[in-house]
CSV table of C-alpha atoms in Angstrom, one decimal:
chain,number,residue,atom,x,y,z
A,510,UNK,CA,-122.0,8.1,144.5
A,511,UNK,CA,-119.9,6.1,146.9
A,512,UNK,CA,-117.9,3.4,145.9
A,513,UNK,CA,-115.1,1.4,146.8
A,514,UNK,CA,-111.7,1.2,145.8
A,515,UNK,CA,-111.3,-1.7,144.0
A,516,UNK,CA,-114.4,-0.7,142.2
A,517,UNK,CA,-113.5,2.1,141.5
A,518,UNK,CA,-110.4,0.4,140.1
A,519,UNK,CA,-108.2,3.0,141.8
A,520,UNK,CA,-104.5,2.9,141.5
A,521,UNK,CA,-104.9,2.8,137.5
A,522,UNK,CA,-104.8,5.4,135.8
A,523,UNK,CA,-106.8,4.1,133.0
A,524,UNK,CA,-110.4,2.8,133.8
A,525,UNK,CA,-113.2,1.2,132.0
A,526,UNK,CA,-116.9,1.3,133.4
A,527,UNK,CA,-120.6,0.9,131.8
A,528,UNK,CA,-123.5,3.1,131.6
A,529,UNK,CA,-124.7,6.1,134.2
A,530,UNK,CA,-124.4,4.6,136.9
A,531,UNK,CA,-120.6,3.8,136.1
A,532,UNK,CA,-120.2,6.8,135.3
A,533,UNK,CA,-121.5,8.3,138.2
A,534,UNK,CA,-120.0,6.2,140.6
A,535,UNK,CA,-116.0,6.8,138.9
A,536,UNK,CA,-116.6,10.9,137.4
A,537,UNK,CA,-115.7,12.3,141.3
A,538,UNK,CA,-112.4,10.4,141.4
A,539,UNK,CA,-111.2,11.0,137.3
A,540,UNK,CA,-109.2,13.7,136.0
A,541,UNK,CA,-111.4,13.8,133.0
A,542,UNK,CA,-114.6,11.1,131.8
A,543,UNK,CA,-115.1,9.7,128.0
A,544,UNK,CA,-118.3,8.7,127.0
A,545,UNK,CA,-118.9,6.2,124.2
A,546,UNK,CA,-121.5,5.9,122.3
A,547,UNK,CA,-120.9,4.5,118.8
A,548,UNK,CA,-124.4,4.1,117.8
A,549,UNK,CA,-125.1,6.7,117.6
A,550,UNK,CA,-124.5,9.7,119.7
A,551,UNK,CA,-120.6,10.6,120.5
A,552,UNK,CA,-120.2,9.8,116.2
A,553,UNK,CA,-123.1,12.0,115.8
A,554,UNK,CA,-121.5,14.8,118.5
A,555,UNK,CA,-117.9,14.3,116.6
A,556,UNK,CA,-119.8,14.7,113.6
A,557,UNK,CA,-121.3,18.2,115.0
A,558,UNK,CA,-118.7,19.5,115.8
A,559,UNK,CA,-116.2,18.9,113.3
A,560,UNK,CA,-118.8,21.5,111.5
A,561,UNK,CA,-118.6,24.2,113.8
A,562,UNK,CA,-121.4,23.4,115.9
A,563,UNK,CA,-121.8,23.3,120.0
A,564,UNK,CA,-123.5,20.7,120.9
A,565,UNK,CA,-125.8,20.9,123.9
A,566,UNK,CA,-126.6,16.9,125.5
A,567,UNK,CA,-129.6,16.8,126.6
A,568,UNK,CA,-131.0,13.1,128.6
A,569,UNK,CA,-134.5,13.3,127.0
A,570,UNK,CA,-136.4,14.3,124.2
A,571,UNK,CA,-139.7,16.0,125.1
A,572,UNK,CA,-141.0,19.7,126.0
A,573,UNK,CA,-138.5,20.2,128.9
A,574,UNK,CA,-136.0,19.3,125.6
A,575,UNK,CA,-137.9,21.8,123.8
A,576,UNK,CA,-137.9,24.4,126.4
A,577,UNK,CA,-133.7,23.3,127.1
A,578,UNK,CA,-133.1,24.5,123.0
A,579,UNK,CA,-135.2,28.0,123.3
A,580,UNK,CA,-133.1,28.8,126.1
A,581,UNK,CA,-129.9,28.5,124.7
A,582,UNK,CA,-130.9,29.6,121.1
A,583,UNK,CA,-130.3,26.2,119.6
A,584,UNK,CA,-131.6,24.2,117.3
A,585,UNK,CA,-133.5,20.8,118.9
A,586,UNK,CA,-132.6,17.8,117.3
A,587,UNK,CA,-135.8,15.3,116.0
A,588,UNK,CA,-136.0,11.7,115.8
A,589,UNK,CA,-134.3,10.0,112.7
A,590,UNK,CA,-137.6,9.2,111.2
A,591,UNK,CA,-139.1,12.7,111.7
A,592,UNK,CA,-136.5,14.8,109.9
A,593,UNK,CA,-137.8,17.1,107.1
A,594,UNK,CA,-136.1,19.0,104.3
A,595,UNK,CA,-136.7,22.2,106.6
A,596,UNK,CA,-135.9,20.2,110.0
A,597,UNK,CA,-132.5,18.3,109.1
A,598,UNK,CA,-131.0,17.5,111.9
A,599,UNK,CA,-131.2,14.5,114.6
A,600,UNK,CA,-129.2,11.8,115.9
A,601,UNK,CA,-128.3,10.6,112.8
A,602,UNK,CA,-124.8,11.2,112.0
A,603,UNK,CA,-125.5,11.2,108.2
A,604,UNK,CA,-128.1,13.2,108.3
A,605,UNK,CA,-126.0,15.6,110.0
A,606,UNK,CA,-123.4,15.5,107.9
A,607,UNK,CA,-125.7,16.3,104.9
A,608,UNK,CA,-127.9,19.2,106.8
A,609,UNK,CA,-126.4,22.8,107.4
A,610,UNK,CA,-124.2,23.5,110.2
A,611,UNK,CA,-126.1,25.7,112.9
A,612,UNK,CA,-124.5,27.7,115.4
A,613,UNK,CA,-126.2,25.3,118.2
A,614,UNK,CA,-127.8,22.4,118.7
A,615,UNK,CA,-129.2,20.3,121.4
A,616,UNK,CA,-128.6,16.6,120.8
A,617,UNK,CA,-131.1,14.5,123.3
A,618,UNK,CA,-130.2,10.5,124.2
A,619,UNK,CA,-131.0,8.4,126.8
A,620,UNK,CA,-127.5,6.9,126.8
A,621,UNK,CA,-124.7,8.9,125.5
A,622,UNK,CA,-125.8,12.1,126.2
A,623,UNK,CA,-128.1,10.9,129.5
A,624,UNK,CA,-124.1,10.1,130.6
A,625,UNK,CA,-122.6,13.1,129.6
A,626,UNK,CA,-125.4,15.8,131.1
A,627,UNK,CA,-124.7,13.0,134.7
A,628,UNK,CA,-121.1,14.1,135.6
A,629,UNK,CA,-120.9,18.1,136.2
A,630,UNK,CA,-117.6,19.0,137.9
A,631,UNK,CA,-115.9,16.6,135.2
A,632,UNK,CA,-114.3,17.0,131.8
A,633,UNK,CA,-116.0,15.2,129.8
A,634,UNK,CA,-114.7,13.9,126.4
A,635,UNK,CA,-117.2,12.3,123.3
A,636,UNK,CA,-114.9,9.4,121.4
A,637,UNK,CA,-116.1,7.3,118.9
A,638,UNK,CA,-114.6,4.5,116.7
A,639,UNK,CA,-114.0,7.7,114.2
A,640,UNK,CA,-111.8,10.0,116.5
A,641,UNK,CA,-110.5,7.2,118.5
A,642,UNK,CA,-106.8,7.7,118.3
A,643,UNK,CA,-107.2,11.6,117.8
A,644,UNK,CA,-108.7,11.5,121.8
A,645,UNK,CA,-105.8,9.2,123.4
A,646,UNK,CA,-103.5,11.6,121.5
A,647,UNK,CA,-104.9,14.7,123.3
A,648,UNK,CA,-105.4,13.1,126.7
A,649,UNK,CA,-102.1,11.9,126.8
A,650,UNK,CA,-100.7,15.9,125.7
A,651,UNK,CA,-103.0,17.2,129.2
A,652,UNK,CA,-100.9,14.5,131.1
A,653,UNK,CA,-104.4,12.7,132.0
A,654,UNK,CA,-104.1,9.0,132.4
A,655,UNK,CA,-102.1,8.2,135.0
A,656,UNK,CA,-103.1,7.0,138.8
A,657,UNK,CA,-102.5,10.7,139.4
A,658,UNK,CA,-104.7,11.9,137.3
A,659,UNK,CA,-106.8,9.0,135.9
A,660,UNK,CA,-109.3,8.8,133.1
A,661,UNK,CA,-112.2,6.8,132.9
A,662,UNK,CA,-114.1,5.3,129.7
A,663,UNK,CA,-117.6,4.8,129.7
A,664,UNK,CA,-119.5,2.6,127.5
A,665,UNK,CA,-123.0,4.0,127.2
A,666,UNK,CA,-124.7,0.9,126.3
A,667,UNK,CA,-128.3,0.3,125.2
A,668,UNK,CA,-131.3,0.0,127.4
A,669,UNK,CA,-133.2,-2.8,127.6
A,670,UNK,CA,-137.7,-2.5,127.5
A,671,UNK,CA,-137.4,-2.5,131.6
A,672,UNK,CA,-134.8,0.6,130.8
A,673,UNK,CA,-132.1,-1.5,132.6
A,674,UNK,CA,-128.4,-1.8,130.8
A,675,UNK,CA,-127.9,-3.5,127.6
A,676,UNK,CA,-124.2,-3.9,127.3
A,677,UNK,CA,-123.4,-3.5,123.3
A,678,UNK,CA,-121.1,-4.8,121.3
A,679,UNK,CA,-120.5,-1.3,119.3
A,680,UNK,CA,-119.3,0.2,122.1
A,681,UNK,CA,-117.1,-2.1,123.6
A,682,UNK,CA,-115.1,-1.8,120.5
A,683,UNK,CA,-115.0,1.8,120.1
A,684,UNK,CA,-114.1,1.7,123.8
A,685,UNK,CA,-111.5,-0.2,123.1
A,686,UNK,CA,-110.0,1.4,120.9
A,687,UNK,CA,-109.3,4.1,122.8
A,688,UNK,CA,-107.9,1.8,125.7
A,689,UNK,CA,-105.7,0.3,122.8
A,690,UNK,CA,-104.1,3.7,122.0
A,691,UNK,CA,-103.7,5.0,125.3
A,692,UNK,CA,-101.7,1.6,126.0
A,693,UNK,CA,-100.2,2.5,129.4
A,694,UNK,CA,-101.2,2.2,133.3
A,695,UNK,CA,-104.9,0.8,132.4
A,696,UNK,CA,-107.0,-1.9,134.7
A,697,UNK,CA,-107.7,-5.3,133.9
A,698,UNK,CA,-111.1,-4.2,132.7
A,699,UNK,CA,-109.6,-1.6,130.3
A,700,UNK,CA,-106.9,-3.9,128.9
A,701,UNK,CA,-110.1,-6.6,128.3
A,702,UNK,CA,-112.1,-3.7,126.3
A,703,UNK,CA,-108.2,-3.0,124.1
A,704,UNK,CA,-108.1,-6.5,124.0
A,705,UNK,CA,-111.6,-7.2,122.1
A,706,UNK,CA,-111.0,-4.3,119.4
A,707,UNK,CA,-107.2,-5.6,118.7
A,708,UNK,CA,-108.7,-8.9,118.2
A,709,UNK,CA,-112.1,-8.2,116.2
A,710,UNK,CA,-110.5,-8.6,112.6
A,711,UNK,CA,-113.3,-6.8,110.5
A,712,UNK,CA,-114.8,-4.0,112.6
A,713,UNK,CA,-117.6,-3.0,109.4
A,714,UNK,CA,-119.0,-6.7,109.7
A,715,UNK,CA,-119.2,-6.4,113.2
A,716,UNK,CA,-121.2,-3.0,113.3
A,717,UNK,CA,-123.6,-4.5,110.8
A,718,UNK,CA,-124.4,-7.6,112.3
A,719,UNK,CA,-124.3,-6.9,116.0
A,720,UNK,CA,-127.8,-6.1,117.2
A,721,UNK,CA,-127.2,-2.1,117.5
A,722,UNK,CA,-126.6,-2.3,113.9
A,723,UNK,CA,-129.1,-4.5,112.8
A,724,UNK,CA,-131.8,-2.5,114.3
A,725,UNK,CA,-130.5,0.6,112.2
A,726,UNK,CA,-130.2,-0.9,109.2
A,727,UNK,CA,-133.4,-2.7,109.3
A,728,UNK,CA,-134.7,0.3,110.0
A,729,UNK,CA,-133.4,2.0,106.6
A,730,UNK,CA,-130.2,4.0,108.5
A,731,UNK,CA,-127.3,1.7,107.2
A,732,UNK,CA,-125.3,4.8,106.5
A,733,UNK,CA,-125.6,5.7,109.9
A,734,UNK,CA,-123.3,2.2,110.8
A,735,UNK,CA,-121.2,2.9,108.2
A,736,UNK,CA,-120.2,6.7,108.7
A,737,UNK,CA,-119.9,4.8,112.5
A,738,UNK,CA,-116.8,2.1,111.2
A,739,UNK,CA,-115.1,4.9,109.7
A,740,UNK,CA,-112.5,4.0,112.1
A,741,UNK,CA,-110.1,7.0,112.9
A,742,UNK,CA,-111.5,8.8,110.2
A,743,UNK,CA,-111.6,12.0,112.3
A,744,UNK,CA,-109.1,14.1,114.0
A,745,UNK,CA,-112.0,16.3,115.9
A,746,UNK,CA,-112.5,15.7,119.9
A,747,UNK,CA,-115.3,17.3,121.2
A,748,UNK,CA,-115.3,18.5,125.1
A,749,UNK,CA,-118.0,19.2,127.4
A,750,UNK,CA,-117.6,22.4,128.3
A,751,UNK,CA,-120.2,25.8,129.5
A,752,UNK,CA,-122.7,22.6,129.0
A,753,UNK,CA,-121.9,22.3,125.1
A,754,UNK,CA,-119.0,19.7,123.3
A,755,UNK,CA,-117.3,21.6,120.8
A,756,UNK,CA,-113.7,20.6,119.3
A,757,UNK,CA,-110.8,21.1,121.2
């Protein structure tokens, strides 16, 4: 996607965007892309693959999902509500961190993953509010955000009923706390995303009353927004690499 400069927030080396289309329109001009998506995919990936497991993103959950797990030997993912005690595992971080670790598994989402399976050519990183500090730590040690070699943080967002963008709350924090910790060289937009998680004084309260986390908890998955505050909690940082995260 073409784009111009100041759009593209060029001649920063640290850049903060929403959704596919941002990060379609920034991937071809970043050393390296990090998707957030607090609720709940990137906790669920860092989840994943803390255990050992590749996880394959997949943009939609249907047959071609189906037919996407049987070709790589991988296990598929259900919806939170469908899991069994044979079929454990979905987007649900906690009910990934109770279920086995497989070898593989294909994790489908319209957001996080949708982003993530958008941007070949580009490293691709999975941060949540859980690994936060352990991901500006290892982009920093590969040299990545500087206008040299800039990285760019994507905010997956929700989707609205007409499937456009939702922006949410949840991942404007966990966003920013990543800009926070990387600290140097970042846009206006980035330093407004740090500045929102260095203010926000009780990030547990926020998760479970912004909308995101209302409609979980309402909907019986409260653990799943409180694995999701567990805020650097993790030291695991799951790359997109061969079409799989696993930890680096």
């Amino acid at each position: 996607m073409s784009v111009d400069p100041w759009f593209a927030q060029d001649s920063y080396g640290v850049r903060f965007e929403w959704g596919p289309s941002g990060a379609r329109a920034l991937a071809a001009r970043s050393a390296c892309l990090v998707v957030v998506d607090v609720l709940s995919f990137t906790t669920a990936v860092g989840v994943a693959v803390a255990k050992g497991t590749r996880v394959y993103p997949f943009p939609v959950r249907d047959n071609r999902a189906a037919g996407f797990a049987a070709d790589h030997d991988a296990v598929l993912a259900v919806r939170r509500r469908d899991i069994t005690d044979d079929h454990p595992w979905s987007l649900s971080p906690a009910a990934l961190r109770r279920a086995p670790a497989v070898p593989r598994l294909v994790l489908p989402s319209p957001n996080g993953s949708a982003i993530a399976a958008a941007v070949p050519g580009t490293p691709v990183l999975a941060c949540s509010l859980r690994n936060a500090t352990a991901v500006a730590r290892w982009i920093r040690e590969q040299g990545w955000g500087t206008p040299d070699h800039p990285v760019t943080v994507i905010a997956a967002g929700e989707r609205w009923p007409d499937d456009t963008l939702r922006p949410a709350i949840e991942d404007l924090l966990g966003a920013g706390a990543l800009l926070a910790a990387l600290t140097d060289h970042l846009s206006p937009e980035s330093t407004l995303a740090a500045t929102t998680f260095t203010h926000t004084p009780d990030l547990t309260t926020t998760l479970t009353t912004c909308a995101s986390g209302r409609e979980l908890i309402e909907g019986g998955f409260a653990d799943d927004v409180a694995i999701a505050a567990e805020l650097d909690s993790s030291t695991a940082v799951p790359l997109l690499a061969d079409g799989a995260f696993t930890a680096v």
